[in-house]
PDB file of C-alpha atoms in Angstrom:
ATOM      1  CA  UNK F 177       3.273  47.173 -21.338  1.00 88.00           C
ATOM      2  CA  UNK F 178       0.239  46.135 -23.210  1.00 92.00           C
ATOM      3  CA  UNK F 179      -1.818  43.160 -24.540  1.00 93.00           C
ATOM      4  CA  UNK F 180      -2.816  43.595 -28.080  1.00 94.00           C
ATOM      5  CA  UNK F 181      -4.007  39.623 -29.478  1.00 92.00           C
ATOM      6  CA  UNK F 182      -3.144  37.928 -25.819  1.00 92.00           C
ATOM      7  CA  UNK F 183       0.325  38.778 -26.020  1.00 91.00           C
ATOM      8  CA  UNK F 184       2.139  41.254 -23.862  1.00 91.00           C
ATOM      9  CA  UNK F 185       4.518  43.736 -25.690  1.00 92.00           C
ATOM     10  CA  UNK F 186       6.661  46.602 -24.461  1.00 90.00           C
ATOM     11  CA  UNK F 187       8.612  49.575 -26.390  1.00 88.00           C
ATOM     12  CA  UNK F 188      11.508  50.778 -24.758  1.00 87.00           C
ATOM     13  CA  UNK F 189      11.301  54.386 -24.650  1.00 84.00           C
ATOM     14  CA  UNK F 190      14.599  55.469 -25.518  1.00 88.00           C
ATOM     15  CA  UNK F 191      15.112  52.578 -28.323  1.00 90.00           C
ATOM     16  CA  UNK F 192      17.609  49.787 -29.243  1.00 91.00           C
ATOM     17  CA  UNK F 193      20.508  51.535 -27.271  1.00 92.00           C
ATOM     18  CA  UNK F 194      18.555  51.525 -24.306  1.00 90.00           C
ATOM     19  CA  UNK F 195      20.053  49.778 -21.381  1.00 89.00           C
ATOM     20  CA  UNK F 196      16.656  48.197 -20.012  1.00 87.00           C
ATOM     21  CA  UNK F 197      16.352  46.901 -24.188  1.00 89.00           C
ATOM     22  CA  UNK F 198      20.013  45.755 -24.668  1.00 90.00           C
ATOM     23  CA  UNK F 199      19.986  43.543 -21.384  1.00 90.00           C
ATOM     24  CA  UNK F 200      16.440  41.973 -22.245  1.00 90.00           C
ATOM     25  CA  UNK F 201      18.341  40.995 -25.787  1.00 90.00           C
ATOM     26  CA  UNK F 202      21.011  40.033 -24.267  1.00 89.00           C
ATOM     27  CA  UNK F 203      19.647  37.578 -21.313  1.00 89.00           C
ATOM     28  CA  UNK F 204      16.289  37.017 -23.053  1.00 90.00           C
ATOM     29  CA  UNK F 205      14.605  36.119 -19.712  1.00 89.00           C
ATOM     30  CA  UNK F 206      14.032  38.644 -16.535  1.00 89.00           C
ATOM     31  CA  UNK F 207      11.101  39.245 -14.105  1.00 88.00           C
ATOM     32  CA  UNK F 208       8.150  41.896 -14.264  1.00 87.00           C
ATOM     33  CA  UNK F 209       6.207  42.675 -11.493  1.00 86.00           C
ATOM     34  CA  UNK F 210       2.537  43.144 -11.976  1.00 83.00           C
ATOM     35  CA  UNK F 211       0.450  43.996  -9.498  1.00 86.00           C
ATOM     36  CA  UNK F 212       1.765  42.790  -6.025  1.00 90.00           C
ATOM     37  CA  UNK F 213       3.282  39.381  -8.145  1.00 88.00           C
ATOM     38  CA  UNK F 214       6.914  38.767  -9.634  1.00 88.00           C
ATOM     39  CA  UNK F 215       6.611  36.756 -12.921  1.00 87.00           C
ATOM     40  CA  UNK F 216       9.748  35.194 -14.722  1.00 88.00           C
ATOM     41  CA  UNK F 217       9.311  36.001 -18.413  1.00 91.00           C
ATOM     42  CA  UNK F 218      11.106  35.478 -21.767  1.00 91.00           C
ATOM     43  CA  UNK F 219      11.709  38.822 -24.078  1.00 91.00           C
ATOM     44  CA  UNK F 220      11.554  38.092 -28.036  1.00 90.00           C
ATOM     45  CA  UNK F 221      11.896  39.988 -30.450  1.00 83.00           C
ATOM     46  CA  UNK F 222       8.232  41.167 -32.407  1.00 74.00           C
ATOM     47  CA  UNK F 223       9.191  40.996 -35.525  1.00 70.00           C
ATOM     48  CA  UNK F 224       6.107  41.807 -38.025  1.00 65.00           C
ATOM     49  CA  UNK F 225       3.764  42.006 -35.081  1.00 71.00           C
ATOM     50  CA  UNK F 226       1.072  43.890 -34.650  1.00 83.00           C
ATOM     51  CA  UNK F 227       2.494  47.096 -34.970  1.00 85.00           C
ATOM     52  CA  UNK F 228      -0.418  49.534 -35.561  1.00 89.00           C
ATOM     53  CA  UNK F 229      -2.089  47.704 -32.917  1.00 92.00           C
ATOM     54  CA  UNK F 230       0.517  47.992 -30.493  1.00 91.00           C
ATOM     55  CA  UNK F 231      -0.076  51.624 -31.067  1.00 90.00           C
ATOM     56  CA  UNK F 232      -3.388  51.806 -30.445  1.00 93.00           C
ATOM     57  CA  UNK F 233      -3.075  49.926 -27.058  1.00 94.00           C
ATOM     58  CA  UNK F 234      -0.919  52.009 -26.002  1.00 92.00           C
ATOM     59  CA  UNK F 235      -2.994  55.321 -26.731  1.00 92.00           C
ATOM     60  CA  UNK F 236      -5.954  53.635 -25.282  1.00 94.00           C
ATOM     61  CA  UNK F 237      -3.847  52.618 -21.920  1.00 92.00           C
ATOM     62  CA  UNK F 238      -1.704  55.607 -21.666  1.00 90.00           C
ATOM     63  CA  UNK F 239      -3.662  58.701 -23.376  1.00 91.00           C
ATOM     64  CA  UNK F 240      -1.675  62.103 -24.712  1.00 89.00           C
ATOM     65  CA  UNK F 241       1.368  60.280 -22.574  1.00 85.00           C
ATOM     66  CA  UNK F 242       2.052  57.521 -25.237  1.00 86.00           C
ATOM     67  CA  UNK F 243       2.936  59.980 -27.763  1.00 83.00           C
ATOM     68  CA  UNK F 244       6.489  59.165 -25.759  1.00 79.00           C
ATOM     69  CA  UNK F 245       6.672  55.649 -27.073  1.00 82.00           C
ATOM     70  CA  UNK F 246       5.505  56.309 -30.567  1.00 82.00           C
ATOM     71  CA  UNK F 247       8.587  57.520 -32.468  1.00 85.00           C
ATOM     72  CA  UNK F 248      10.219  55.408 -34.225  1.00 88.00           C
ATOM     73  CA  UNK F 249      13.161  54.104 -31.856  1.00 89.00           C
ATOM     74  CA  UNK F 250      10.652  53.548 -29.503  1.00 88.00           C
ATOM     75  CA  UNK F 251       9.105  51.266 -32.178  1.00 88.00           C
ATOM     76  CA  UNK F 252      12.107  49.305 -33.178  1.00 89.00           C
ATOM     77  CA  UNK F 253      12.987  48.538 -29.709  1.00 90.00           C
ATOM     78  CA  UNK F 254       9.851  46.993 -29.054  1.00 92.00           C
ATOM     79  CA  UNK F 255       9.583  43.306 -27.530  1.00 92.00           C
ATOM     80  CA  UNK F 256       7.233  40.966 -27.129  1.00 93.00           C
ATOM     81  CA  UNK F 257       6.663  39.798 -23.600  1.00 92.00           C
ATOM     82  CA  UNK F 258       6.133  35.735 -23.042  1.00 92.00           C
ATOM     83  CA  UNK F 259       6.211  33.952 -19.749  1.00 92.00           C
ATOM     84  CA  UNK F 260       9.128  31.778 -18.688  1.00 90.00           C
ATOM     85  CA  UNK F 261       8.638  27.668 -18.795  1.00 87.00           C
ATOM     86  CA  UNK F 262       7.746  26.672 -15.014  1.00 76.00           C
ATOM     87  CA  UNK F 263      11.114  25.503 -12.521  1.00 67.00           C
ATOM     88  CA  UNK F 264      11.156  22.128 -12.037  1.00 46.00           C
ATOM     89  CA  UNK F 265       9.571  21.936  -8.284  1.00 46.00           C
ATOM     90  CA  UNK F 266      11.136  17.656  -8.353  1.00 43.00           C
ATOM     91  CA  UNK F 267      12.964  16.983  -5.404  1.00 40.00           C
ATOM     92  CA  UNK F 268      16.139  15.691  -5.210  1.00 40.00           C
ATOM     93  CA  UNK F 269      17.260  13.095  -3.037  1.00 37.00           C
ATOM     94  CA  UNK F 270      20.353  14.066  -0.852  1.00 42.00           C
ATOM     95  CA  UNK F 271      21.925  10.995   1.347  1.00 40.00           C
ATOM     96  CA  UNK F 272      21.379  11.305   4.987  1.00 36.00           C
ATOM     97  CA  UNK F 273      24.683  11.567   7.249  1.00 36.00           C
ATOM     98  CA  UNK F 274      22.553  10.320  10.242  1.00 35.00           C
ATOM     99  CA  UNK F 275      22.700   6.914  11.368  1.00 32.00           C
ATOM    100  CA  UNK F 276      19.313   5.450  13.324  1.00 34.00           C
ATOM    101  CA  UNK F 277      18.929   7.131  16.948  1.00 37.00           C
ATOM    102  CA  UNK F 278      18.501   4.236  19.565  1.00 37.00           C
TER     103      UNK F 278
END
Protein backbone atom coordinates (compact mmCIF):
# COMPACT_ATOMS: atom_id res chain seq x y z
CA UNK A 1 0.00 0.00 0.00
CA UNK A 2 0.87 3.57 -0.52
CA UNK A 3 -0.36 7.21 -0.29
CA UNK A 4 0.39 9.16 -3.35
CA UNK A 5 -2.17 12.71 -3.15
CA UNK A 6 -3.84 11.48 0.41
CA UNK A 7 -5.23 8.52 -1.03
CA UNK A 8 -4.21 4.99 -0.30
CA UNK A 9 -3.74 2.64 -3.37
CA UNK A 10 -2.65 -0.97 -3.69
CA UNK A 11 -1.53 -3.21 -6.87
CA UNK A 12 -2.20 -6.67 -6.57
CA UNK A 13 0.82 -8.46 -7.43
CA UNK A 14 -0.32 -11.15 -9.50
CA UNK A 15 -3.10 -8.87 -11.40
CA UNK A 16 -6.88 -8.89 -12.19
CA UNK A 17 -7.09 -12.78 -11.74
CA UNK A 18 -5.77 -12.51 -8.45
CA UNK A 19 -7.91 -13.89 -5.73
CA UNK A 20 -7.07 -11.08 -3.03
CA UNK A 21 -8.16 -8.48 -6.39
CA UNK A 22 -11.29 -10.41 -7.58
CA UNK A 23 -12.86 -10.56 -3.95
CA UNK A 24 -12.06 -6.73 -3.25
CA UNK A 25 -14.17 -6.20 -6.77
CA UNK A 26 -16.45 -8.30 -5.90
CA UNK A 27 -17.44 -7.19 -2.11
CA UNK A 28 -15.99 -3.68 -2.54
CA UNK A 29 -15.52 -3.30 1.26
CA UNK A 30 -12.98 -5.49 3.61
CA UNK A 31 -10.62 -4.60 6.53
CA UNK A 32 -6.74 -3.72 6.51
CA UNK A 33 -4.81 -3.81 9.39
CA UNK A 34 -2.28 -1.12 9.90
CA UNK A 35 -0.21 -1.01 12.54
CA UNK A 36 -1.77 -2.76 15.66
CA UNK A 37 -5.52 -1.24 14.24
CA UNK A 38 -8.26 -3.03 11.98
CA UNK A 39 -9.87 -0.41 9.64
CA UNK A 40 -13.09 -1.20 7.51
CA UNK A 41 -12.39 0.19 4.04
CA UNK A 42 -14.06 0.49 0.60
CA UNK A 43 -11.87 -0.79 -2.64
CA UNK A 44 -12.58 1.31 -6.00
CA UNK A 45 -11.40 1.03 -8.84
CA UNK A 46 -8.38 3.94 -9.87
CA UNK A 47 -9.26 4.58 -12.95
CA UNK A 48 -6.91 7.46 -14.55
CA UNK A 49 -5.19 7.92 -11.23
CA UNK A 50 -2.06 8.76 -10.57
CA UNK A 51 -0.35 6.14 -12.19
CA UNK A 52 3.31 7.27 -12.56
CA UNK A 53 2.98 8.41 -9.14
CA UNK A 54 1.79 5.33 -7.77
CA UNK A 55 5.03 4.09 -9.15
CA UNK A 56 7.18 6.22 -7.65
CA UNK A 57 5.67 5.61 -4.12
CA UNK A 58 6.11 2.47 -4.38
CA UNK A 59 9.96 2.57 -5.37
CA UNK A 60 10.46 5.08 -2.70
CA UNK A 61 8.57 2.68 0.04
CA UNK A 62 9.71 -0.60 -1.21
CA UNK A 63 13.26 -0.07 -3.06
CA UNK A 64 14.73 -2.81 -5.83
CA UNK A 65 11.57 -4.99 -4.26
CA UNK A 66 8.81 -2.97 -6.12
CA UNK A 67 10.11 -3.90 -9.38
CA UNK A 68 7.45 -6.94 -8.37
CA UNK A 69 4.45 -4.69 -8.63
CA UNK A 70 5.49 -2.75 -11.66
CA UNK A 71 4.52 -4.92 -14.65
CA UNK A 72 1.75 -4.32 -16.14
CA UNK A 73 -0.91 -6.79 -14.48
CA UNK A 74 0.27 -5.57 -11.43
CA UNK A 75 -0.79 -2.13 -12.77
CA UNK A 76 -4.20 -2.93 -14.02
CA UNK A 77 -5.15 -4.59 -10.89
CA UNK A 78 -4.49 -1.70 -8.93
CA UNK A 79 -7.20 -0.17 -6.42
CA UNK A 80 -7.65 2.66 -4.70
CA UNK A 81 -8.05 2.27 -0.98
CA UNK A 82 -10.96 4.58 0.83
CA UNK A 83 -12.26 4.13 4.31
CA UNK A 84 -15.68 2.67 5.03
CA UNK A 85 -18.69 5.25 6.24
CA UNK A 86 -18.75 4.91 10.24
CA UNK A 87 -21.55 2.00 11.85
CA UNK A 88 -24.26 3.55 13.23
CA UNK A 89 -23.26 3.32 17.18
CA UNK A 90 -27.63 4.43 17.86
CA UNK A 91 -29.09 2.23 20.20
CA UNK A 92 -32.01 0.46 19.80
CA UNK A 93 -34.63 0.11 22.19
CA UNK A 94 -35.58 -3.60 23.00
CA UNK A 95 -38.85 -4.04 25.41
CA UNK A 96 -38.08 -5.27 28.80
CA UNK A 97 -39.71 -8.79 29.82
CA UNK A 98 -39.28 -7.76 33.53
CA UNK A 99 -42.03 -6.53 35.48
CA UNK A 100 -41.08 -4.02 38.67
CA UNK A 101 -39.31 -6.08 41.62
CA UNK A 102 -41.23 -5.29 44.95
Amino acid sequence: MVLVRGALYVHAFRGTGSRCFRAAREHGRGRIRVGPATHEVLFAAWGAGPAAEIDAAYRDRYGPVAALVHSPAARAATLRIDPAPARSTAFVSIPTAFSSIP
